Amino acid sequence: MIQNIKSKKTNIFFTRTPFQLFNAIEAKNRFHSKDYNILVYLYDKNNKIDKIQFENLITKTDWNQIINYALTSISRIFFYKLYHYFDKKYIDTIYTGSYMPLINFYINRLKPNNITNIDDGQNTFLVIKNIIKPIVVVNAPNAGPPKANQAW
């Protein structure tokens, strides 16, 4: 069980990539150095490099609690069970760089006072890709170009 210190604000940092971890470390050091900080890092179990990079970057004394979670097709189903480790009354800020449904579940259930994005840039491209759709131009047959006074 995660020990929650009631007198301190609790912040949860969900990270999925090493660059997001850099952003989480910077945010923690700059804004929450005196708070109770929980790091949850998610990595693809099939990608050993991610886990090695995370472990090399994390200084265990910098965090009050560290949870590492290997993502597989089966473990994704049980990810919600971590919810019972968090005392939702005392969550001040959730930091996330991932827009995964798994993370959104925690944001919706824990109802933190603040939600902060620590995106590494990759998700920005994914959001843009999903928002911007290619423009399809359909020309009517035999319409020809517009006349001088006519708008397209």
Short mmCIF file of N, CA and C in Angstrom, two decimals:
data_model
loop_
_atom_site.label_atom_id
_atom_site.label_comp_id
_atom_site.label_asym_id
_atom_site.label_seq_id
_atom_site.Cartn_x
_atom_site.Cartn_y
_atom_site.Cartn_z
N MET A 1 0.83 -1.17 0.00
CA MET A 1 0.00 0.00 0.00
C MET A 1 0.88 1.24 0.00
N ILE A 2 0.51 2.21 -0.76
CA ILE A 2 1.26 3.46 -0.79
C ILE A 2 0.96 4.23 0.49
N GLN A 3 2.01 4.61 1.18
CA GLN A 3 1.85 5.39 2.40
C GLN A 3 1.60 6.83 2.01
N ASN A 4 0.53 7.38 2.48
CA ASN A 4 0.20 8.76 2.14
C ASN A 4 0.38 9.62 3.39
N ILE A 5 1.19 10.63 3.28
CA ILE A 5 1.41 11.54 4.39
C ILE A 5 0.35 12.63 4.30
N LYS A 6 -0.57 12.65 5.23
CA LYS A 6 -1.74 13.52 5.16
C LYS A 6 -1.37 15.00 5.21
N SER A 7 -0.26 15.35 5.85
CA SER A 7 0.09 16.76 5.99
C SER A 7 0.74 17.33 4.73
N LYS A 8 1.08 16.49 3.78
CA LYS A 8 1.72 16.95 2.55
C LYS A 8 0.79 16.74 1.37
N LYS A 9 0.98 17.58 0.36
CA LYS A 9 0.25 17.37 -0.89
C LYS A 9 0.84 16.14 -1.57
N THR A 10 -0.03 15.35 -2.19
CA THR A 10 0.42 14.17 -2.92
C THR A 10 0.27 14.42 -4.41
N ASN A 11 1.31 14.10 -5.14
CA ASN A 11 1.32 14.26 -6.59
C ASN A 11 1.69 12.92 -7.21
N ILE A 12 1.03 12.60 -8.33
CA ILE A 12 1.33 11.37 -9.05
C ILE A 12 1.86 11.75 -10.42
N PHE A 13 2.97 11.15 -10.80
CA PHE A 13 3.60 11.40 -12.08
C PHE A 13 3.54 10.10 -12.89
N PHE A 14 2.69 10.07 -13.93
CA PHE A 14 2.61 8.93 -14.83
C PHE A 14 3.54 9.20 -16.01
N THR A 15 4.51 8.34 -16.23
CA THR A 15 5.40 8.52 -17.37
C THR A 15 5.43 7.26 -18.22
N ARG A 16 5.58 7.45 -19.50
CA ARG A 16 5.59 6.34 -20.45
C ARG A 16 6.89 6.29 -21.24
N THR A 17 7.62 7.40 -21.33
CA THR A 17 8.88 7.44 -22.07
C THR A 17 9.96 8.10 -21.20
N PRO A 18 11.21 7.82 -21.51
CA PRO A 18 12.29 8.47 -20.74
C PRO A 18 12.24 10.00 -20.82
N PHE A 19 11.84 10.57 -21.96
CA PHE A 19 11.73 12.03 -22.04
C PHE A 19 10.64 12.56 -21.12
N GLN A 20 9.55 11.84 -20.99
CA GLN A 20 8.51 12.25 -20.04
C GLN A 20 9.05 12.18 -18.61
N LEU A 21 9.89 11.20 -18.35
CA LEU A 21 10.51 11.09 -17.03
C LEU A 21 11.38 12.31 -16.74
N PHE A 22 12.16 12.77 -17.73
CA PHE A 22 12.95 13.99 -17.55
C PHE A 22 12.04 15.15 -17.16
N ASN A 23 10.91 15.29 -17.86
CA ASN A 23 9.96 16.38 -17.56
C ASN A 23 9.37 16.22 -16.17
N ALA A 24 9.08 14.99 -15.78
CA ALA A 24 8.52 14.73 -14.44
C ALA A 24 9.53 15.10 -13.36
N ILE A 25 10.78 14.74 -13.56
CA ILE A 25 11.82 15.07 -12.58
C ILE A 25 11.95 16.58 -12.44
N GLU A 26 11.95 17.28 -13.56
CA GLU A 26 12.06 18.74 -13.52
C GLU A 26 10.87 19.37 -12.80
N ALA A 27 9.66 18.90 -13.12
CA ALA A 27 8.46 19.45 -12.47
C ALA A 27 8.48 19.16 -10.97
N LYS A 28 8.86 17.96 -10.60
CA LYS A 28 8.91 17.59 -9.18
C LYS A 28 9.91 18.47 -8.44
N ASN A 29 11.10 18.63 -9.00
CA ASN A 29 12.13 19.42 -8.34
C ASN A 29 11.76 20.91 -8.26
N ARG A 30 11.10 21.39 -9.28
CA ARG A 30 10.79 22.83 -9.33
C ARG A 30 9.56 23.21 -8.51
N PHE A 31 8.53 22.36 -8.56
CA PHE A 31 7.25 22.75 -7.94
C PHE A 31 6.84 21.92 -6.72
N HIS A 32 7.40 20.74 -6.54
CA HIS A 32 6.89 19.83 -5.49
C HIS A 32 8.00 19.19 -4.66
N SER A 33 9.08 19.87 -4.45
CA SER A 33 10.20 19.25 -3.74
C SER A 33 9.86 18.88 -2.29
N LYS A 34 8.90 19.56 -1.69
CA LYS A 34 8.54 19.29 -0.29
C LYS A 34 7.31 18.39 -0.16
N ASP A 35 6.70 18.03 -1.29
CA ASP A 35 5.47 17.23 -1.27
C ASP A 35 5.78 15.74 -1.29
N TYR A 36 4.71 14.96 -1.16
CA TYR A 36 4.80 13.50 -1.28
C TYR A 36 4.60 13.18 -2.76
N ASN A 37 5.62 12.62 -3.42
CA ASN A 37 5.59 12.41 -4.86
C ASN A 37 5.69 10.94 -5.21
N ILE A 38 4.76 10.52 -6.07
CA ILE A 38 4.69 9.13 -6.51
C ILE A 38 4.99 9.08 -8.00
N LEU A 39 5.95 8.26 -8.37
CA LEU A 39 6.28 8.05 -9.78
C LEU A 39 5.71 6.71 -10.22
N VAL A 40 4.91 6.75 -11.28
CA VAL A 40 4.41 5.52 -11.90
C VAL A 40 4.97 5.51 -13.31
N TYR A 41 5.91 4.59 -13.56
CA TYR A 41 6.43 4.52 -14.93
C TYR A 41 5.98 3.24 -15.59
N LEU A 42 5.46 3.43 -16.78
CA LEU A 42 4.91 2.35 -17.58
C LEU A 42 5.86 2.07 -18.72
N TYR A 43 6.12 0.82 -18.97
CA TYR A 43 7.01 0.49 -20.07
C TYR A 43 6.49 -0.76 -20.78
N ASP A 44 6.83 -0.86 -22.04
CA ASP A 44 6.45 -2.01 -22.85
C ASP A 44 7.34 -3.18 -22.44
N LYS A 45 6.73 -4.26 -22.00
CA LYS A 45 7.51 -5.41 -21.52
C LYS A 45 8.41 -5.97 -22.62
N ASN A 46 8.02 -5.81 -23.87
CA ASN A 46 8.82 -6.32 -24.98
C ASN A 46 9.97 -5.40 -25.35
N ASN A 47 9.99 -4.19 -24.79
CA ASN A 47 11.04 -3.23 -25.09
C ASN A 47 11.93 -3.07 -23.87
N LYS A 48 12.96 -3.88 -23.80
CA LYS A 48 13.86 -3.89 -22.63
C LYS A 48 14.64 -2.57 -22.49
N ILE A 49 14.86 -1.89 -23.62
CA ILE A 49 15.63 -0.64 -23.59
C ILE A 49 14.92 0.42 -22.75
N ASP A 50 13.59 0.53 -22.90
CA ASP A 50 12.83 1.51 -22.11
C ASP A 50 13.03 1.28 -20.62
N LYS A 51 12.90 0.04 -20.18
CA LYS A 51 13.03 -0.25 -18.74
C LYS A 51 14.44 0.07 -18.25
N ILE A 52 15.44 -0.28 -19.02
CA ILE A 52 16.83 0.01 -18.64
C ILE A 52 17.05 1.52 -18.54
N GLN A 53 16.53 2.27 -19.53
CA GLN A 53 16.68 3.73 -19.49
C GLN A 53 15.98 4.32 -18.28
N PHE A 54 14.77 3.85 -18.00
CA PHE A 54 14.05 4.34 -16.82
C PHE A 54 14.87 4.09 -15.55
N GLU A 55 15.33 2.86 -15.40
CA GLU A 55 16.04 2.51 -14.18
C GLU A 55 17.34 3.28 -14.02
N ASN A 56 17.99 3.61 -15.13
CA ASN A 56 19.22 4.40 -15.05
C ASN A 56 18.95 5.86 -14.71
N LEU A 57 17.77 6.37 -15.05
CA LEU A 57 17.45 7.77 -14.81
C LEU A 57 16.85 8.03 -13.43
N ILE A 58 16.25 7.02 -12.85
CA ILE A 58 15.52 7.21 -11.59
C ILE A 58 16.48 7.12 -10.40
N THR A 59 16.44 8.14 -9.58
CA THR A 59 17.14 8.12 -8.30
C THR A 59 16.08 7.82 -7.26
N LYS A 60 16.20 6.68 -6.65
CA LYS A 60 15.15 6.20 -5.75
C LYS A 60 14.92 7.14 -4.56
N THR A 61 15.94 7.86 -4.14
CA THR A 61 15.76 8.76 -3.00
C THR A 61 15.00 10.02 -3.37
N ASP A 62 14.85 10.29 -4.67
CA ASP A 62 14.13 11.50 -5.10
C ASP A 62 12.61 11.34 -5.03
N TRP A 63 12.14 10.12 -4.92
CA TRP A 63 10.70 9.86 -4.96
C TRP A 63 10.27 9.19 -3.67
N ASN A 64 9.09 9.53 -3.18
CA ASN A 64 8.57 8.88 -1.99
C ASN A 64 8.08 7.47 -2.30
N GLN A 65 7.60 7.29 -3.51
CA GLN A 65 7.10 5.97 -3.93
C GLN A 65 7.34 5.81 -5.43
N ILE A 66 7.80 4.64 -5.84
CA ILE A 66 8.01 4.35 -7.26
C ILE A 66 7.28 3.06 -7.60
N ILE A 67 6.47 3.14 -8.65
CA ILE A 67 5.76 1.96 -9.15
C ILE A 67 6.15 1.77 -10.60
N ASN A 68 6.74 0.63 -10.91
CA ASN A 68 7.01 0.33 -12.31
C ASN A 68 6.00 -0.72 -12.76
N TYR A 69 5.51 -0.54 -13.96
CA TYR A 69 4.44 -1.40 -14.46
C TYR A 69 4.73 -1.78 -15.90
N ALA A 70 4.96 -3.06 -16.12
CA ALA A 70 5.21 -3.57 -17.46
C ALA A 70 3.89 -3.75 -18.19
N LEU A 71 3.78 -3.13 -19.34
CA LEU A 71 2.54 -3.21 -20.12
C LEU A 71 2.59 -4.38 -21.09
N THR A 72 1.62 -5.26 -20.96
CA THR A 72 1.40 -6.35 -21.90
C THR A 72 -0.09 -6.33 -22.21
N SER A 73 -0.50 -7.16 -23.14
CA SER A 73 -1.94 -7.20 -23.45
C SER A 73 -2.75 -7.62 -22.23
N ILE A 74 -2.20 -8.45 -21.38
CA ILE A 74 -2.93 -8.90 -20.18
C ILE A 74 -2.81 -7.89 -19.04
N SER A 75 -1.60 -7.36 -18.82
CA SER A 75 -1.42 -6.44 -17.69
C SER A 75 -2.21 -5.15 -17.87
N ARG A 76 -2.49 -4.76 -19.11
CA ARG A 76 -3.30 -3.56 -19.35
C ARG A 76 -4.70 -3.72 -18.74
N ILE A 77 -5.20 -4.94 -18.76
CA ILE A 77 -6.53 -5.21 -18.21
C ILE A 77 -6.54 -4.97 -16.71
N PHE A 78 -5.45 -5.28 -16.02
CA PHE A 78 -5.40 -5.18 -14.57
C PHE A 78 -4.81 -3.87 -14.05
N PHE A 79 -4.46 -2.96 -14.96
CA PHE A 79 -3.83 -1.71 -14.55
C PHE A 79 -4.73 -0.89 -13.63
N TYR A 80 -6.01 -0.99 -13.81
CA TYR A 80 -6.94 -0.22 -12.97
C TYR A 80 -6.85 -0.61 -11.51
N LYS A 81 -6.33 -1.79 -11.20
CA LYS A 81 -6.25 -2.24 -9.80
C LYS A 81 -5.28 -1.40 -8.97
N LEU A 82 -4.39 -0.67 -9.61
CA LEU A 82 -3.51 0.23 -8.86
C LEU A 82 -4.31 1.33 -8.17
N TYR A 83 -5.51 1.57 -8.66
CA TYR A 83 -6.36 2.62 -8.12
C TYR A 83 -6.52 2.49 -6.61
N HIS A 84 -6.59 1.29 -6.11
CA HIS A 84 -6.83 1.07 -4.69
C HIS A 84 -5.63 1.48 -3.83
N TYR A 85 -4.48 1.71 -4.47
CA TYR A 85 -3.31 2.16 -3.73
C TYR A 85 -3.31 3.67 -3.45
N PHE A 86 -4.12 4.40 -4.17
CA PHE A 86 -4.11 5.85 -4.04
C PHE A 86 -5.27 6.32 -3.18
N ASP A 87 -4.97 7.23 -2.29
CA ASP A 87 -6.00 7.84 -1.46
C ASP A 87 -6.49 9.08 -2.20
N LYS A 88 -7.64 8.96 -2.84
CA LYS A 88 -8.08 10.03 -3.75
C LYS A 88 -8.36 11.36 -3.05
N LYS A 89 -8.55 11.36 -1.76
CA LYS A 89 -8.83 12.62 -1.06
C LYS A 89 -7.63 13.55 -1.05
N TYR A 90 -6.45 13.03 -1.21
CA TYR A 90 -5.26 13.84 -1.03
C TYR A 90 -4.41 14.02 -2.29
N ILE A 91 -4.94 13.72 -3.44
CA ILE A 91 -4.19 13.90 -4.68
C ILE A 91 -4.30 15.35 -5.11
N ASP A 92 -3.18 16.03 -5.12
CA ASP A 92 -3.19 17.43 -5.54
C ASP A 92 -3.04 17.53 -7.05
N THR A 93 -1.98 16.92 -7.60
CA THR A 93 -1.72 17.06 -9.03
C THR A 93 -1.37 15.71 -9.63
N ILE A 94 -1.91 15.47 -10.81
CA ILE A 94 -1.49 14.33 -11.63
C ILE A 94 -0.76 14.90 -12.83
N TYR A 95 0.45 14.42 -13.02
CA TYR A 95 1.24 14.76 -14.20
C TYR A 95 1.20 13.57 -15.13
N THR A 96 0.95 13.83 -16.39
CA THR A 96 0.93 12.74 -17.36
C THR A 96 1.42 13.23 -18.71
N GLY A 97 2.08 12.36 -19.41
CA GLY A 97 2.52 12.66 -20.76
C GLY A 97 1.84 11.75 -21.75
N SER A 98 0.89 10.99 -21.25
CA SER A 98 0.26 9.98 -22.09
C SER A 98 -1.25 10.17 -22.07
N TYR A 99 -1.85 10.02 -23.22
CA TYR A 99 -3.31 10.17 -23.32
C TYR A 99 -3.97 8.80 -23.42
N MET A 100 -3.36 7.82 -22.84
CA MET A 100 -3.88 6.45 -22.90
C MET A 100 -5.16 6.35 -22.07
N PRO A 101 -6.08 5.51 -22.48
CA PRO A 101 -7.28 5.30 -21.65
C PRO A 101 -6.94 4.86 -20.23
N LEU A 102 -5.82 4.15 -20.07
CA LEU A 102 -5.42 3.71 -18.73
C LEU A 102 -5.16 4.90 -17.82
N ILE A 103 -4.51 5.92 -18.33
CA ILE A 103 -4.21 7.11 -17.53
C ILE A 103 -5.48 7.93 -17.33
N ASN A 104 -6.28 8.04 -18.36
CA ASN A 104 -7.53 8.79 -18.26
C ASN A 104 -8.43 8.22 -17.17
N PHE A 105 -8.40 6.91 -16.99
CA PHE A 105 -9.16 6.26 -15.92
C PHE A 105 -8.78 6.86 -14.56
N TYR A 106 -7.48 7.00 -14.32
CA TYR A 106 -7.03 7.55 -13.04
C TYR A 106 -7.39 9.01 -12.88
N ILE A 107 -7.26 9.77 -13.94
CA ILE A 107 -7.62 11.18 -13.87
C ILE A 107 -9.10 11.31 -13.51
N ASN A 108 -9.95 10.53 -14.14
CA ASN A 108 -11.39 10.60 -13.88
C ASN A 108 -11.77 10.08 -12.51
N ARG A 109 -11.09 9.06 -12.02
CA ARG A 109 -11.45 8.48 -10.73
C ARG A 109 -10.85 9.21 -9.54
N LEU A 110 -9.60 9.66 -9.67
CA LEU A 110 -8.94 10.31 -8.54
C LEU A 110 -9.33 11.77 -8.38
N LYS A 111 -9.79 12.39 -9.45
CA LYS A 111 -10.23 13.79 -9.43
C LYS A 111 -9.22 14.70 -8.72
N PRO A 112 -8.02 14.81 -9.30
CA PRO A 112 -7.02 15.66 -8.66
C PRO A 112 -7.39 17.13 -8.77
N ASN A 113 -6.77 17.94 -7.93
CA ASN A 113 -7.00 19.38 -8.01
C ASN A 113 -6.45 19.96 -9.30
N ASN A 114 -5.36 19.38 -9.81
CA ASN A 114 -4.70 19.86 -11.02
C ASN A 114 -4.29 18.68 -11.89
N ILE A 115 -4.30 18.91 -13.19
CA ILE A 115 -3.79 17.94 -14.16
C ILE A 115 -2.79 18.69 -15.03
N THR A 116 -1.58 18.16 -15.14
CA THR A 116 -0.55 18.83 -15.91
C THR A 116 0.03 17.86 -16.94
N ASN A 117 0.20 18.37 -18.15
CA ASN A 117 0.75 17.57 -19.24
C ASN A 117 2.26 17.70 -19.27
N ILE A 118 2.95 16.57 -19.28
CA ILE A 118 4.42 16.57 -19.40
C ILE A 118 4.80 15.82 -20.67
N ASP A 119 4.13 16.14 -21.74
CA ASP A 119 4.32 15.48 -23.03
C ASP A 119 5.75 15.65 -23.53
N ASP A 120 6.25 14.62 -24.16
CA ASP A 120 7.60 14.66 -24.73
C ASP A 120 7.61 15.08 -26.20
N GLY A 121 6.45 15.39 -26.75
CA GLY A 121 6.36 15.83 -28.13
C GLY A 121 5.74 14.79 -29.05
N GLN A 122 5.97 13.53 -28.78
CA GLN A 122 5.43 12.47 -29.63
C GLN A 122 3.91 12.47 -29.61
N ASN A 123 3.32 12.62 -28.44
CA ASN A 123 1.86 12.62 -28.36
C ASN A 123 1.24 13.82 -29.05
N THR A 124 1.96 14.92 -29.12
CA THR A 124 1.46 16.08 -29.85
C THR A 124 1.21 15.72 -31.30
N PHE A 125 2.16 15.00 -31.88
CA PHE A 125 1.98 14.57 -33.27
C PHE A 125 0.80 13.62 -33.42
N LEU A 126 0.60 12.74 -32.45
CA LEU A 126 -0.53 11.80 -32.51
C LEU A 126 -1.86 12.53 -32.41
N VAL A 127 -1.94 13.54 -31.54
CA VAL A 127 -3.16 14.31 -31.40
C VAL A 127 -3.46 15.05 -32.70
N ILE A 128 -2.43 15.70 -33.25
CA ILE A 128 -2.62 16.43 -34.50
C ILE A 128 -3.08 15.49 -35.61
N LYS A 129 -2.48 14.33 -35.66
CA LYS A 129 -2.85 13.34 -36.69
C LYS A 129 -4.32 12.96 -36.58
N ASN A 130 -4.81 12.83 -35.35
CA ASN A 130 -6.21 12.45 -35.15
C ASN A 130 -7.19 13.60 -35.32
N ILE A 131 -6.74 14.82 -35.09
CA ILE A 131 -7.63 15.98 -35.21
C ILE A 131 -7.74 16.45 -36.65
N ILE A 132 -6.60 16.58 -37.30
CA ILE A 132 -6.60 17.12 -38.65
C ILE A 132 -6.88 15.99 -39.63
N LYS A 133 -7.93 16.13 -40.33
CA LYS A 133 -8.31 15.15 -41.35
C LYS A 133 -7.96 15.72 -42.72
N PRO A 134 -7.62 14.87 -43.67
CA PRO A 134 -7.34 15.40 -45.00
C PRO A 134 -8.60 16.04 -45.59
N ILE A 135 -8.40 17.15 -46.24
CA ILE A 135 -9.53 17.86 -46.86
C ILE A 135 -9.81 17.21 -48.21
N VAL A 136 -11.03 16.82 -48.38
CA VAL A 136 -11.44 16.19 -49.63
C VAL A 136 -12.17 17.24 -50.45
N VAL A 137 -11.70 17.48 -51.65
CA VAL A 137 -12.32 18.45 -52.54
C VAL A 137 -13.07 17.67 -53.61
N VAL A 138 -14.34 17.95 -53.72
CA VAL A 138 -15.17 17.29 -54.73
C VAL A 138 -15.62 18.35 -55.72
N ASN A 139 -15.28 18.15 -56.95
CA ASN A 139 -15.71 19.08 -58.00
C ASN A 139 -16.93 18.50 -58.71
N ALA A 140 -17.90 19.36 -58.93
CA ALA A 140 -19.08 18.92 -59.67
C ALA A 140 -18.70 18.77 -61.14
N PRO A 141 -19.15 17.71 -61.79
CA PRO A 141 -18.81 17.53 -63.20
C PRO A 141 -19.41 18.65 -64.04
N ASN A 142 -18.67 19.07 -65.02
CA ASN A 142 -19.07 20.10 -65.97
C ASN A 142 -19.30 21.47 -65.32
N ALA A 143 -18.83 21.67 -64.11
CA ALA A 143 -19.05 22.95 -63.46
C ALA A 143 -18.12 24.01 -64.00
N GLY A 144 -16.91 23.61 -64.36
CA GLY A 144 -15.94 24.58 -64.87
C GLY A 144 -15.47 25.50 -63.76
N PRO A 145 -14.58 26.40 -64.10
CA PRO A 145 -14.08 27.34 -63.07
C PRO A 145 -15.17 28.36 -62.74
N PRO A 146 -15.08 28.96 -61.56
CA PRO A 146 -16.08 29.98 -61.19
C PRO A 146 -15.98 31.21 -62.08
N LYS A 147 -17.09 31.87 -62.24
CA LYS A 147 -17.11 33.11 -63.01
C LYS A 147 -16.55 34.24 -62.15
N ALA A 148 -16.30 35.37 -62.72
CA ALA A 148 -15.64 36.47 -62.04
C ALA A 148 -16.35 36.89 -60.76
N ASN A 149 -17.67 36.92 -60.71
CA ASN A 149 -18.41 37.35 -59.53
C ASN A 149 -18.76 36.19 -58.60
N GLN A 150 -18.47 35.00 -59.03
CA GLN A 150 -18.94 33.82 -58.30
C GLN A 150 -17.84 33.33 -57.33
N ALA A 151 -18.25 33.00 -56.13
CA ALA A 151 -17.31 32.44 -55.15
C ALA A 151 -17.17 30.94 -55.41
N TRP A 152 -16.10 30.41 -54.96
CA TRP A 152 -15.90 28.95 -55.10
C TRP A 152 -17.02 28.29 -54.38
#
